[in-house]
mmCIF file of C-alpha atoms and ligand atoms in Angstrom:
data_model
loop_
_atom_site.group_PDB
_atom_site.id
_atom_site.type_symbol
_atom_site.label_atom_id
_atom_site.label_comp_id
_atom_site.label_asym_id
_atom_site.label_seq_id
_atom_site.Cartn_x
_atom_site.Cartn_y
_atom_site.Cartn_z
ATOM 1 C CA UNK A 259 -5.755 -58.677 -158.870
ATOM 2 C CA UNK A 260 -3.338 -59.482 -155.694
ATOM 3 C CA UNK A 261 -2.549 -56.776 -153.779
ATOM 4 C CA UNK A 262 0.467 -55.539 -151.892
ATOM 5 C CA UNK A 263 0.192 -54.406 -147.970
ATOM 6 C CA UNK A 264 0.950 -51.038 -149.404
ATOM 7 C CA UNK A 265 -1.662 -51.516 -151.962
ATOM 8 C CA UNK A 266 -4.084 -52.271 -149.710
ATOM 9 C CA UNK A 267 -3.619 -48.970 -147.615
ATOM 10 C CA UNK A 268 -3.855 -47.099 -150.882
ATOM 11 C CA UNK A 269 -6.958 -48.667 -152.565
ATOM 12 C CA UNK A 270 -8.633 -47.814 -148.691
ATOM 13 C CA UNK A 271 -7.445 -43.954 -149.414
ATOM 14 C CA UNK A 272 -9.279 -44.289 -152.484
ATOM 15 C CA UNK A 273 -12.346 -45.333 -151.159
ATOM 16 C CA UNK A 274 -12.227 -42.577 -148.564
ATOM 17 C CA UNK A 275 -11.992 -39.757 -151.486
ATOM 18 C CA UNK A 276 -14.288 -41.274 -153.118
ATOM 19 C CA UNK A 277 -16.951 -40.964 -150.023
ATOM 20 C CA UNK A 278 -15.346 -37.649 -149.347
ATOM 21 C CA UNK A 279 -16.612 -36.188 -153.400
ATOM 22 C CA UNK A 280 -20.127 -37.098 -152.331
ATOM 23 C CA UNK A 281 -19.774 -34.692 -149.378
ATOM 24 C CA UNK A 282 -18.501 -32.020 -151.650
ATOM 25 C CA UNK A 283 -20.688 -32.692 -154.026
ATOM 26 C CA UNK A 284 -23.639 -32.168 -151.169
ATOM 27 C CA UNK A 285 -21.778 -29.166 -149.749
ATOM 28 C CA UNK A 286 -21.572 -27.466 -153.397
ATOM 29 C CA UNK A 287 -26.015 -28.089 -153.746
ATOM 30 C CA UNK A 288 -26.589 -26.712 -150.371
ATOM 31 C CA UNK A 289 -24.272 -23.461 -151.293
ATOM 32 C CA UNK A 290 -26.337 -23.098 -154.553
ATOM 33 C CA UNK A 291 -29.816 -23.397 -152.634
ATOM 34 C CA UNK A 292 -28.395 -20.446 -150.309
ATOM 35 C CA UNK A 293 -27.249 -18.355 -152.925
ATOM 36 C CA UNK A 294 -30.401 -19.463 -154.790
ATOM 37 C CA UNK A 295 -32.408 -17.206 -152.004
ATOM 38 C CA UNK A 296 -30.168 -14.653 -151.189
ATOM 39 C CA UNK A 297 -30.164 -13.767 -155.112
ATOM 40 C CA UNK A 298 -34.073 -13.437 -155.033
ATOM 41 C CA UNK A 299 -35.033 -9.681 -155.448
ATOM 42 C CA UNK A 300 -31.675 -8.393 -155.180
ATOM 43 C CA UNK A 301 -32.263 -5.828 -158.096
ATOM 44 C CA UNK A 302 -35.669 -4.146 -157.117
ATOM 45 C CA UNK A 303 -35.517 -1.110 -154.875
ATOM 46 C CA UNK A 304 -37.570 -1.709 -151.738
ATOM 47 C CA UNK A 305 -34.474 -1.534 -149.297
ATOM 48 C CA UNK A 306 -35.143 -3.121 -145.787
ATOM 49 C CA UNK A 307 -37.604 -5.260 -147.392
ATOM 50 C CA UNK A 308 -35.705 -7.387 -149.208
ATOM 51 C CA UNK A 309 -33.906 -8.622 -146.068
ATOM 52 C CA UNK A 310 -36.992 -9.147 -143.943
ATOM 53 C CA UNK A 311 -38.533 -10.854 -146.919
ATOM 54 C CA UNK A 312 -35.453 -13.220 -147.030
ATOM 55 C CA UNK A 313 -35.435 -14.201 -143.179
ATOM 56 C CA UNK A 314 -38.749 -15.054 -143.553
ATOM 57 C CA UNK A 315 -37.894 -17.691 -146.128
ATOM 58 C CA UNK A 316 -35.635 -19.682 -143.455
ATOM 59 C CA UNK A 317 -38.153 -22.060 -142.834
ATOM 60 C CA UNK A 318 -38.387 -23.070 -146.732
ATOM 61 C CA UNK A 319 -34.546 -23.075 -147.436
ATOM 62 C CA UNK A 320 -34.382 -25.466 -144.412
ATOM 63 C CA UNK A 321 -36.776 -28.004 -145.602
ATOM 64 C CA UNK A 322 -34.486 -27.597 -149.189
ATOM 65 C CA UNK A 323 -31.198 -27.918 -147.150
ATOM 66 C CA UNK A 324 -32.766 -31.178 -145.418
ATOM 67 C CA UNK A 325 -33.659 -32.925 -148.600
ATOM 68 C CA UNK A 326 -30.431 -32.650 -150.049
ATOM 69 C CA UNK A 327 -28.872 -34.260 -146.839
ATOM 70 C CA UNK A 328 -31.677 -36.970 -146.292
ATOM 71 C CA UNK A 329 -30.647 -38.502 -149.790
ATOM 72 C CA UNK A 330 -26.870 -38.248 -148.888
ATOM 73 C CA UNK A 331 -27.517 -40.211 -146.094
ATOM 74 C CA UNK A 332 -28.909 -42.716 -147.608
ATOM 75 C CA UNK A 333 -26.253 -43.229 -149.917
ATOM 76 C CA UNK A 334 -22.828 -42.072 -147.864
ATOM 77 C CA UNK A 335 -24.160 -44.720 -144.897
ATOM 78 C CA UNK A 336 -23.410 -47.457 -147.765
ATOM 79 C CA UNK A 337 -20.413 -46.170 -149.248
ATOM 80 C CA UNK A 338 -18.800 -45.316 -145.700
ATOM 81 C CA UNK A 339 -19.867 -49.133 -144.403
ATOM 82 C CA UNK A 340 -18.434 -50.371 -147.801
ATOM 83 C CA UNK A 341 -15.388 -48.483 -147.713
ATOM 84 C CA UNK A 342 -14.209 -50.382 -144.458
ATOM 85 C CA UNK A 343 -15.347 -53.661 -145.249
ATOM 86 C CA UNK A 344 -14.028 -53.855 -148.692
ATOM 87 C CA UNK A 345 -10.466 -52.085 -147.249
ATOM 88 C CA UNK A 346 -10.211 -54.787 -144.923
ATOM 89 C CA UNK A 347 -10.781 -58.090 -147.133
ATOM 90 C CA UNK A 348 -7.999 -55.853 -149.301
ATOM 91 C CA UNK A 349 -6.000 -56.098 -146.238
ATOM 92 C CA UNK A 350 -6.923 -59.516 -146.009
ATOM 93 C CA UNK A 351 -5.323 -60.659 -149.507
ATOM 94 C CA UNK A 352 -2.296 -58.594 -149.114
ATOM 95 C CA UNK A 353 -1.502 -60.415 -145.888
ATOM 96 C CA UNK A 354 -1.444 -63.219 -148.301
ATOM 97 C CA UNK A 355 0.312 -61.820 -150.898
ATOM 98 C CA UNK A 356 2.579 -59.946 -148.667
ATOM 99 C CA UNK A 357 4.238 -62.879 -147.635
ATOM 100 C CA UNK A 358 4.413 -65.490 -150.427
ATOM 101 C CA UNK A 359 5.767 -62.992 -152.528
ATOM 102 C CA UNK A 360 8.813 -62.978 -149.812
ATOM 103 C CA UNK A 361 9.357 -66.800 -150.187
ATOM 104 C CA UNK A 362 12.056 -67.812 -153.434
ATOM 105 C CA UNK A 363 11.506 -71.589 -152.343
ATOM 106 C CA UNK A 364 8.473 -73.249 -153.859
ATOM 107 C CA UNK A 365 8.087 -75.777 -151.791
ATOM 108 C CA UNK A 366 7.550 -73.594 -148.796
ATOM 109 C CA UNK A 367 5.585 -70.634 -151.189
ATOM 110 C CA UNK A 368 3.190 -73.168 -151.393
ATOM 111 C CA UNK A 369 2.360 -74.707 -148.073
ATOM 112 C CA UNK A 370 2.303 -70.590 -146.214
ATOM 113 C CA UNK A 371 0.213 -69.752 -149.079
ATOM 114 C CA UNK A 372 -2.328 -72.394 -148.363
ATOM 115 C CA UNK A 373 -2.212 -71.631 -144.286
ATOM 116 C CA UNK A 374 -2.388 -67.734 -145.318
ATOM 117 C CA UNK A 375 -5.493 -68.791 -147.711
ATOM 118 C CA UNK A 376 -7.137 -70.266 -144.917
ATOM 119 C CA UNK A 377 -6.371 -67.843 -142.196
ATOM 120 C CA UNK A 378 -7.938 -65.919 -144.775
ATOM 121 C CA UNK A 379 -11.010 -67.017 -145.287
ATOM 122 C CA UNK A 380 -11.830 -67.580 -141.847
ATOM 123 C CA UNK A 381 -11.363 -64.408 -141.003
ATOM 124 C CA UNK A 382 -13.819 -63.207 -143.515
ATOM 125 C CA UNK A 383 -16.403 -65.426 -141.863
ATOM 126 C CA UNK A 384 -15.980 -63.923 -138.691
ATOM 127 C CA UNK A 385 -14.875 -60.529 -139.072
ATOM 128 C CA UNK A 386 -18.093 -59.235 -140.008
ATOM 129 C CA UNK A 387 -20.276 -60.647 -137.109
ATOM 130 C CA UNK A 388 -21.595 -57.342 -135.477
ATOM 131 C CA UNK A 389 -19.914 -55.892 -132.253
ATOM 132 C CA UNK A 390 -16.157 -57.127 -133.397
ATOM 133 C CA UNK A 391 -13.089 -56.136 -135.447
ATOM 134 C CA UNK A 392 -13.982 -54.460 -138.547
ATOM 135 C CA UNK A 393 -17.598 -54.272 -138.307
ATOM 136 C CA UNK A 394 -17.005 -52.232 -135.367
ATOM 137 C CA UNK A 395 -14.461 -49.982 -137.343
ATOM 138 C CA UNK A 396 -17.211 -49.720 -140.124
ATOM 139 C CA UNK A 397 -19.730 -48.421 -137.639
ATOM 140 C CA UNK A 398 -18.028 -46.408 -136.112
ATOM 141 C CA UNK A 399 -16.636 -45.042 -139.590
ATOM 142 C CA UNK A 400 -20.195 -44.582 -140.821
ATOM 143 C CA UNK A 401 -21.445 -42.630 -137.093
ATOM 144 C CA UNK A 402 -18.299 -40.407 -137.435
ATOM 145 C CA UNK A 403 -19.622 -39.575 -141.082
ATOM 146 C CA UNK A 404 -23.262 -39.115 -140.635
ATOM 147 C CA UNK A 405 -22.274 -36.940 -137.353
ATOM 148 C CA UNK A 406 -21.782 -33.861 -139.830
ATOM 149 C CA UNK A 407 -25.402 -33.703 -141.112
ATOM 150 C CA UNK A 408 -27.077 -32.044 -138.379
ATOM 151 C CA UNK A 409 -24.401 -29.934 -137.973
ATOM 152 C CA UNK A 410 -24.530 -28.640 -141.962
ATOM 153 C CA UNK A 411 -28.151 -28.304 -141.694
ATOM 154 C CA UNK A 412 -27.418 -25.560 -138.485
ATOM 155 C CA UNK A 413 -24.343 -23.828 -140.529
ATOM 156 C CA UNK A 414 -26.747 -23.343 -143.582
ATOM 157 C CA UNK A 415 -29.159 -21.780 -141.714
ATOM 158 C CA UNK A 416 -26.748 -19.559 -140.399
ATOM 159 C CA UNK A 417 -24.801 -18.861 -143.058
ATOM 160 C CA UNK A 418 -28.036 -17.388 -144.910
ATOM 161 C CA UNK A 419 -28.645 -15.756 -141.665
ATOM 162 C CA UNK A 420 -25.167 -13.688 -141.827
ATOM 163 C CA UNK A 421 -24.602 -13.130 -145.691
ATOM 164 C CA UNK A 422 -28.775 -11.387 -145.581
ATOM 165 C CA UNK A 423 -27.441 -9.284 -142.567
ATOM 166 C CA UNK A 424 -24.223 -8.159 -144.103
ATOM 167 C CA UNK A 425 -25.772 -7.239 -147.065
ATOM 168 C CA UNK A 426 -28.824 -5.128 -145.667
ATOM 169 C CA UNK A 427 -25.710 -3.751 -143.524
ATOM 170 C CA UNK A 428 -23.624 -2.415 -146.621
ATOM 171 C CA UNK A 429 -26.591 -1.026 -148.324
ATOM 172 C CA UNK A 430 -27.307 0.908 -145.462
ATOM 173 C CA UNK A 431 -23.818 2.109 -146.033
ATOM 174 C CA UNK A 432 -24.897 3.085 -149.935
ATOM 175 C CA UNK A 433 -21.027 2.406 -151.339
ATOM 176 C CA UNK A 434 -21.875 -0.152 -153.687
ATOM 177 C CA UNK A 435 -25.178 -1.941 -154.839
ATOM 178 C CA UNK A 436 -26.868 -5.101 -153.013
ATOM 179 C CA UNK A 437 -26.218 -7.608 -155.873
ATOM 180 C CA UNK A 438 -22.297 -6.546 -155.111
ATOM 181 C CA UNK A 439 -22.436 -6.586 -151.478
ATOM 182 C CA UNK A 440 -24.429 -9.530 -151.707
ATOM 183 C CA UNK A 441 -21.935 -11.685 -153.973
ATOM 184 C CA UNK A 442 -19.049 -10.246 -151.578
ATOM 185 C CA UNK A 443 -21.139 -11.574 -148.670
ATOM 186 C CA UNK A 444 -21.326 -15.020 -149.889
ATOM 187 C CA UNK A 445 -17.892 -15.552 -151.272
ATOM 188 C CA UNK A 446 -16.808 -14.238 -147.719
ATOM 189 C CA UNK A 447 -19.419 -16.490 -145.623
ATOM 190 C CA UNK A 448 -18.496 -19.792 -147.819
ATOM 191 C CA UNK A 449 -14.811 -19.729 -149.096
ATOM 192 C CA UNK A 450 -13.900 -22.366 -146.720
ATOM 193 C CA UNK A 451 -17.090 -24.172 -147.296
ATOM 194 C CA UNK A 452 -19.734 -25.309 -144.759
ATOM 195 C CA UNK A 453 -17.298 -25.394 -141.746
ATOM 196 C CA UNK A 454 -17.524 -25.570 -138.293
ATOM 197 C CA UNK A 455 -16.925 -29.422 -137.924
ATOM 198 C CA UNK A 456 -14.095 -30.520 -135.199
ATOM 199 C CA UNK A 457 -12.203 -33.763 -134.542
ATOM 200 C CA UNK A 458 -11.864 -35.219 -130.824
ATOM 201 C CA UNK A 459 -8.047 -35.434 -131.462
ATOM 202 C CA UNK A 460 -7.196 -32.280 -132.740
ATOM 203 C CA UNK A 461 -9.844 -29.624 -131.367
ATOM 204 C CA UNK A 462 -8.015 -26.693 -132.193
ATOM 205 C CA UNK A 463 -8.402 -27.235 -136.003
ATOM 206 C CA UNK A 464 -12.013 -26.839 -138.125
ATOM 207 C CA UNK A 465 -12.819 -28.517 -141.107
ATOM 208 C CA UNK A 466 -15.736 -28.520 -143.289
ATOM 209 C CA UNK A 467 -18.021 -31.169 -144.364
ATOM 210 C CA UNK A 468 -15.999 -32.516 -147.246
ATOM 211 C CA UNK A 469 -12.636 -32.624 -145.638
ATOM 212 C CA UNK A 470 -13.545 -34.019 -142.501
ATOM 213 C CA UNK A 471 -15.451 -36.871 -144.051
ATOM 214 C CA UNK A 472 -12.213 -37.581 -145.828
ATOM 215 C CA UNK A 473 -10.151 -37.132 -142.715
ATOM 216 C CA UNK A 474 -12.736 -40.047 -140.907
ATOM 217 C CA UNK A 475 -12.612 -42.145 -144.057
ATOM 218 C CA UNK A 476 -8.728 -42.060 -144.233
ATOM 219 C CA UNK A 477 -8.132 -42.804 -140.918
ATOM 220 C CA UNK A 478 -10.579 -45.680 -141.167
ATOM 221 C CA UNK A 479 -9.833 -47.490 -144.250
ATOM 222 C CA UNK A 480 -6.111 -47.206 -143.164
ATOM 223 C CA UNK A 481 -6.868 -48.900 -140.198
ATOM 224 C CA UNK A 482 -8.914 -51.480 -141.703
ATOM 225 C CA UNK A 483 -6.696 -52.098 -144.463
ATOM 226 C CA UNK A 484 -3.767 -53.503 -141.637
ATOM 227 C CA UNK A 485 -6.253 -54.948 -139.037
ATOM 228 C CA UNK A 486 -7.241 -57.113 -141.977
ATOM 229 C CA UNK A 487 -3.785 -57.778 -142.657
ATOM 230 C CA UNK A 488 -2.658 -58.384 -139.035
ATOM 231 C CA UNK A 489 -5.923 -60.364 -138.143
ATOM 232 C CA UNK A 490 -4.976 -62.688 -141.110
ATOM 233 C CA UNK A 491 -1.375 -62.755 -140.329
ATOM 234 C CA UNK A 492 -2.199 -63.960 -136.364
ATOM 235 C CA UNK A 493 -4.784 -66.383 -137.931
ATOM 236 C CA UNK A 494 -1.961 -68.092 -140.459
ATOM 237 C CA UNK A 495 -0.135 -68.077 -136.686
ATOM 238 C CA UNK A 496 2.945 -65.151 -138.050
ATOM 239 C CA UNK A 497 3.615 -62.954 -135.369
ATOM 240 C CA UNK A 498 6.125 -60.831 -136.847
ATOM 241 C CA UNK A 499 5.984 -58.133 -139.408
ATOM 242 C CA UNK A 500 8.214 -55.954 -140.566
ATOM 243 C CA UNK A 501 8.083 -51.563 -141.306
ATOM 244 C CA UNK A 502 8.537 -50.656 -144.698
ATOM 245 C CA UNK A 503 11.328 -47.934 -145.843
ATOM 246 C CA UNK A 504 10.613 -44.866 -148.337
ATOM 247 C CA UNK A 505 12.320 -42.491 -150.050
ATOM 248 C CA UNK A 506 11.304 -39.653 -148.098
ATOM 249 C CA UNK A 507 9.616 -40.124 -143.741
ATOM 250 C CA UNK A 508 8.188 -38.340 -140.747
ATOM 251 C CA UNK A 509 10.259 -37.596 -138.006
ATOM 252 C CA UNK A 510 7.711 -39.771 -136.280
ATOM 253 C CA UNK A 511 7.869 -42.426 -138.182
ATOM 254 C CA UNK A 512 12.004 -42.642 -138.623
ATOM 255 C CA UNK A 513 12.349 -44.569 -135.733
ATOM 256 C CA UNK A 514 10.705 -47.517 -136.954
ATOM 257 C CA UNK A 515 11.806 -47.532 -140.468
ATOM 258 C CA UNK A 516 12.520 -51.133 -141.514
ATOM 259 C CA UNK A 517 12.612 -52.311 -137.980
ATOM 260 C CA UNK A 518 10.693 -55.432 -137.146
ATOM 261 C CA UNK A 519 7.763 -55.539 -134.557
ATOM 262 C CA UNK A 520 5.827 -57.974 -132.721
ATOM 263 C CA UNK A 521 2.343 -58.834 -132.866
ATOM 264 C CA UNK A 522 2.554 -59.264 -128.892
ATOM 265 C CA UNK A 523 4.863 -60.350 -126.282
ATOM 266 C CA UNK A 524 7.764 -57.502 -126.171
ATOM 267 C CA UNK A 525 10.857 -55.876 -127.394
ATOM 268 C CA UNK A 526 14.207 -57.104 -127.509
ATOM 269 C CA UNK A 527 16.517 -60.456 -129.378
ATOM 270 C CA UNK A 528 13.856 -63.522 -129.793
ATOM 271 C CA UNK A 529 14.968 -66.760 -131.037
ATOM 272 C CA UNK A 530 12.436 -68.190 -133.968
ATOM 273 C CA UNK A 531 12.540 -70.928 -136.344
ATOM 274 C CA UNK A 532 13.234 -70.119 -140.181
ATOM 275 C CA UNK A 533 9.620 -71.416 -141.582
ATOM 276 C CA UNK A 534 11.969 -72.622 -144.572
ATOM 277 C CA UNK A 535 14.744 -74.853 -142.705
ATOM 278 C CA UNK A 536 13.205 -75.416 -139.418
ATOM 279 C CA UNK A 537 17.205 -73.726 -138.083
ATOM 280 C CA UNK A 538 16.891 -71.647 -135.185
ATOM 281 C CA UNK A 539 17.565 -67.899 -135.768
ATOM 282 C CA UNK A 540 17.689 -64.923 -133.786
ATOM 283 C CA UNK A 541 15.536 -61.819 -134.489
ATOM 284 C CA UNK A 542 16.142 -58.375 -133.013
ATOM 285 C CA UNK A 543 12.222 -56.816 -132.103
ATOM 286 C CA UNK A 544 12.021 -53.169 -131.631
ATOM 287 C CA UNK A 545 8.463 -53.259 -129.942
ATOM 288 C CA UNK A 546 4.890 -54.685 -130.588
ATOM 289 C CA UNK A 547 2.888 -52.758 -133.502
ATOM 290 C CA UNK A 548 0.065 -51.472 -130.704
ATOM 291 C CA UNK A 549 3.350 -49.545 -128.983
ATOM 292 C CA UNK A 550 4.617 -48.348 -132.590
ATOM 293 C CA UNK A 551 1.195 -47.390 -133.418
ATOM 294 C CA UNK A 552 0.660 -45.555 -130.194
ATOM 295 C CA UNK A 553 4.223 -43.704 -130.705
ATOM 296 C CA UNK A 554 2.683 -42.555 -133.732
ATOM 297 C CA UNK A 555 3.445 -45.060 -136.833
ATOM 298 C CA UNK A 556 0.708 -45.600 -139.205
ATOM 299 C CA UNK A 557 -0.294 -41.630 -138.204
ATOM 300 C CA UNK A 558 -3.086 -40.401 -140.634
ATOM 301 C CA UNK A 559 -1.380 -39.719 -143.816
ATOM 302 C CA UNK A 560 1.624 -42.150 -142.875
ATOM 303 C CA UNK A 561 2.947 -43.628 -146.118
ATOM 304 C CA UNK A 562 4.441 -46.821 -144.045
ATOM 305 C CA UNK A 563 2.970 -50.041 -143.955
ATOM 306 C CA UNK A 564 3.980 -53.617 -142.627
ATOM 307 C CA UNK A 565 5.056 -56.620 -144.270
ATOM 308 C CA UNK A 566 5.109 -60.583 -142.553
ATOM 309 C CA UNK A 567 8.769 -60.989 -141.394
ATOM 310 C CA UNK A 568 9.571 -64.527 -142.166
ATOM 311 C CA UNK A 569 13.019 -65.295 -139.626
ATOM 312 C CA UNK A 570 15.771 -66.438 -141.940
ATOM 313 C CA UNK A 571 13.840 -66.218 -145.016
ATOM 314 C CA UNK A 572 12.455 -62.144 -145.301
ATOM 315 C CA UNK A 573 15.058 -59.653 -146.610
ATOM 316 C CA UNK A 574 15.777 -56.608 -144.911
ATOM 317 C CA UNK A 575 12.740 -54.253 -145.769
ATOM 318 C CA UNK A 576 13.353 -52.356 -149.410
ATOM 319 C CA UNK A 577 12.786 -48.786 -150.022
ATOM 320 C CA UNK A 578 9.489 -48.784 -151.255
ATOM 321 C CA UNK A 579 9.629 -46.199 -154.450
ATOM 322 C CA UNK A 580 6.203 -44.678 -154.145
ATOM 323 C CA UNK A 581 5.324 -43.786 -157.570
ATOM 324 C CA UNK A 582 5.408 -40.285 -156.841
ATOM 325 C CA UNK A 583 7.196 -38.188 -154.411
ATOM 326 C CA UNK A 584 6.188 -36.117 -151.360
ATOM 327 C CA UNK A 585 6.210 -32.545 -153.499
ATOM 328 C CA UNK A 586 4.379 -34.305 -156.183
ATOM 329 C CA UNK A 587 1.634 -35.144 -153.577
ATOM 330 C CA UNK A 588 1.656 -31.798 -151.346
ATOM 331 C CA UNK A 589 0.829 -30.131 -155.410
ATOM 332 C CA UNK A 590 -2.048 -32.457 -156.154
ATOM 333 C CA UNK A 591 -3.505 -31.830 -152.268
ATOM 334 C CA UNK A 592 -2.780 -28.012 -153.305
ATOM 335 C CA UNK A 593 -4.835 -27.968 -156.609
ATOM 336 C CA UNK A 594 -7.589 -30.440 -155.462
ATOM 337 C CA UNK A 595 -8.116 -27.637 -152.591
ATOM 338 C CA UNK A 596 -8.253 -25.187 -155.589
ATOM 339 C CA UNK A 597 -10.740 -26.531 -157.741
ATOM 340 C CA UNK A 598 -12.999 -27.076 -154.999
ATOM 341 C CA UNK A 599 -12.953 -23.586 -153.270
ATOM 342 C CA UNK A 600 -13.620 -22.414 -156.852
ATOM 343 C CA UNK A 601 -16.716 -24.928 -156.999
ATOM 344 C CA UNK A 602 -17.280 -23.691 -153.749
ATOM 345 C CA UNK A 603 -17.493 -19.848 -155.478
ATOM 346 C CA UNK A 604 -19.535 -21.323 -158.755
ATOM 347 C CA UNK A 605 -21.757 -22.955 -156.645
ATOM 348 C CA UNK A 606 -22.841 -19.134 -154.839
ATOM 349 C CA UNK A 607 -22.187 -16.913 -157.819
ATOM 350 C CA UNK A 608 -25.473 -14.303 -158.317
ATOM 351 C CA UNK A 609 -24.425 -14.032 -162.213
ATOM 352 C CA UNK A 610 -23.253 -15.158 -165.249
ATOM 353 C CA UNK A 611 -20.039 -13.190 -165.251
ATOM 354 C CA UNK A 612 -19.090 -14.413 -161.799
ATOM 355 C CA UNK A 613 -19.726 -18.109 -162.694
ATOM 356 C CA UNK A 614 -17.746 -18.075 -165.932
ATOM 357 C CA UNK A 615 -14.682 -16.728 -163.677
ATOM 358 C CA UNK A 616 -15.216 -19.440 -161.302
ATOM 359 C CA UNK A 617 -15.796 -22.148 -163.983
ATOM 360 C CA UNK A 618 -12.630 -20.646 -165.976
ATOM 361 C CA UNK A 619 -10.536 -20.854 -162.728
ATOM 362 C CA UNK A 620 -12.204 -24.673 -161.836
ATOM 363 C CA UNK A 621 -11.009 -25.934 -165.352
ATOM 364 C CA UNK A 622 -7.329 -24.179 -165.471
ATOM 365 C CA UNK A 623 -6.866 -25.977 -161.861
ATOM 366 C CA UNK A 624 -8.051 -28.966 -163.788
ATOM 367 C CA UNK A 625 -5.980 -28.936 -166.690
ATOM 368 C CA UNK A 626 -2.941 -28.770 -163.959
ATOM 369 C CA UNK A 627 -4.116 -31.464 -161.884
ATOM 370 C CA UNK A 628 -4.037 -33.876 -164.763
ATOM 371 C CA UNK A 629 -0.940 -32.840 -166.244
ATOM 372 C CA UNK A 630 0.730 -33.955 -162.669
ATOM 373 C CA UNK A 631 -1.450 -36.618 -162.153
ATOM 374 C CA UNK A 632 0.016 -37.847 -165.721
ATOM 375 C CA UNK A 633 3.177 -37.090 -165.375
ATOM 376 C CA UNK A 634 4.035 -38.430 -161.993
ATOM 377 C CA UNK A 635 1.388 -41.415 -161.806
ATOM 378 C CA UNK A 636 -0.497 -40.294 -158.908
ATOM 379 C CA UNK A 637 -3.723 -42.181 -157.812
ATOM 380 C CA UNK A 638 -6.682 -39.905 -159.104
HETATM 381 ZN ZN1 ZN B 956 4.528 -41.978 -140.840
#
């Protein structure tokens, strides 16, 4: 099916969750092999033995923790790399889309759709040559990815490290038993998940495994989604695009709401023909889209996207009604975080009784998420 611009950016956030759930899904095993140890012995009585017995199992958990991350590899290299490539030839189509849809006159829908079409499918031929455009953006995506792994491996082996030291600790103590210290250990150790992981461009802040894979994959598929878009656009020789509006904006992104930008060359009144009529017509360009996107448009987690700006022809940009709205969204981020620090808590409970909570928790969370997710038509 033809895609929108808008579309395109979407279907590339989908992707990125979608590579993002097989880093969960890895972080949730690795929590269960650690819990898996620490729960070994906790109910016989031989005191400081059970911890020294435990550290000296370090070397076998580790060998555990590396299988699970060897066979992610293998498979989140592929979906990372795919991610990218199949964002951008989304990208690709919408430019085409995009624009025809713009065009009333058939005549004229015709001939940019054919240019468009071929623009098009050059680019595909040469876009994925190694070294250039998006296969650049795909490596790149798929290093920034597989950069966690070593790091999970360490923060395993130190998480065990820390929840077998607490817990010798509070026994010492004698309050409560080892299996409860224990539990309280581990929930404490991994409620944020396997952490520890830091972005270039925002060092103060620490994610874990899962959400900065999804933070990389966002930020890459979004990017691919309008460098296929623009490449196609410059191929099919349109040099102007135009922002879209919504309902709801950053303060960062106001500024450039419905404006129209240049591909290059610079800001300010530029005469261009109407592709329809041939008549000359005057355009007003507030800047070229590398100076928007390096005042901050097209942010991560920027709901804008651009449009080709046909002079004479393409109507002022129109609110784009995203299906749902900004609260609607901050809910679903809310209860996604939910039910996974509550897989998170399944995935290192010692007992029964403390996985049933978690699992009872995991599926009320659930049975919210979908009742939003139906009601305001959010992308699952
Ligand atoms: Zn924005």
């Amino acid at each position: 099916m033809a895609i929108t611009p808008a579309g395109a950016i979407e279907a590339g956030l989908e992707q990125a969750r979608l590579v993002a759930a097989m880093y969960a899904d890895a972080e949730a095993a690795l929590l269960e092999r650690i819990a898996a140890r620490v729960g070994k012995d906790l109910d016989n009585d031989d005191g400081n033995d059970w911890a020294a017995k435990r550290l000296a199992e370090v070397t076998q958990l580790r060998k555990e923790a590396e299988a699970i991350v060897r066979r992610l590899e293998s498979v989140a290299k592929k979906a990372a790399q795919a991610a990218v490539l199949d964002t951008w030839a989304e990208g690709m189509d919408a430019a085409v889309r995009g624009a025809v849809l713009q065009v009333a006159d058939a005549k004229l829908r015709k001939r940019l759709e054919r240019v468009l079409q071929d623009a098009r499918n050059l680019g595909a031929k040469r876009g994925i040559s190694a070294g250039q455009g998006v296969a650049e953006l795909a490596a790149q995506a798929v290093s920034l990815v597989t950069s966690v792994h070593e790091g999970a491996l360490r923060a395993v082996d130190d998480i065990y490290r820390n929840v077998v030291a607490e817990t010798a600790g509070r026994v010492l103590v004698g309050a409560e038993t080892r299996r409860e210290a224990a539990q309280r250990a581990l929930d404490r150790l991994t409620a944020q998940g396997i952490t520890g992981f830091t972005d270039s461009a925002n060092p103060s802040r620490t994610w874990n495994m899962a959400s900065y894979v999804e933070m990389a994959m966002r930020t890459a598929t979004a990017r691919a989604a309008v460098d296929g878009h623009l490449s196609t656009l410059r191929d099919a020789g349109i040099g102007l695009v135009s922002v879209s509006r919504l309902p709801y904006t950053c303060d960062r992104c106001a500024r450039w709401e419905g404006e129209v930008l240049a591909l290059s060359g610079s800001a300010g009144t530029r005469v261009e023909e109407n592709p329809a009529t041939g008549v000359q017509v005057f355009v007003q360009v507030a800047g070229t889209v590398a100076e928007a996107r390096l005042a901050g448009l097209l942010h991560p987690n920027c709901g804008h996207s651009l449009n080709a700006y046909l002079p004479g022809v393409s109507r002022p940009a129109p609110v784009v009604r995203s299906k749902a709205t900004y609260e609607d969204a901050q809910r679903q981020r809310y209860l996604e975080r939910k039910i996974r620090e509550n897989k998170r808590r399944a995935a290192v409970a010692l007992d029964d009784e403390a996985r049933a909570k978690a699992a009872a928790k995991i599926a009320n969370y659930q049975r919210q998420l979908k009742g939003l997710t139906k009601a305001a038509r959010l992308p699952r």
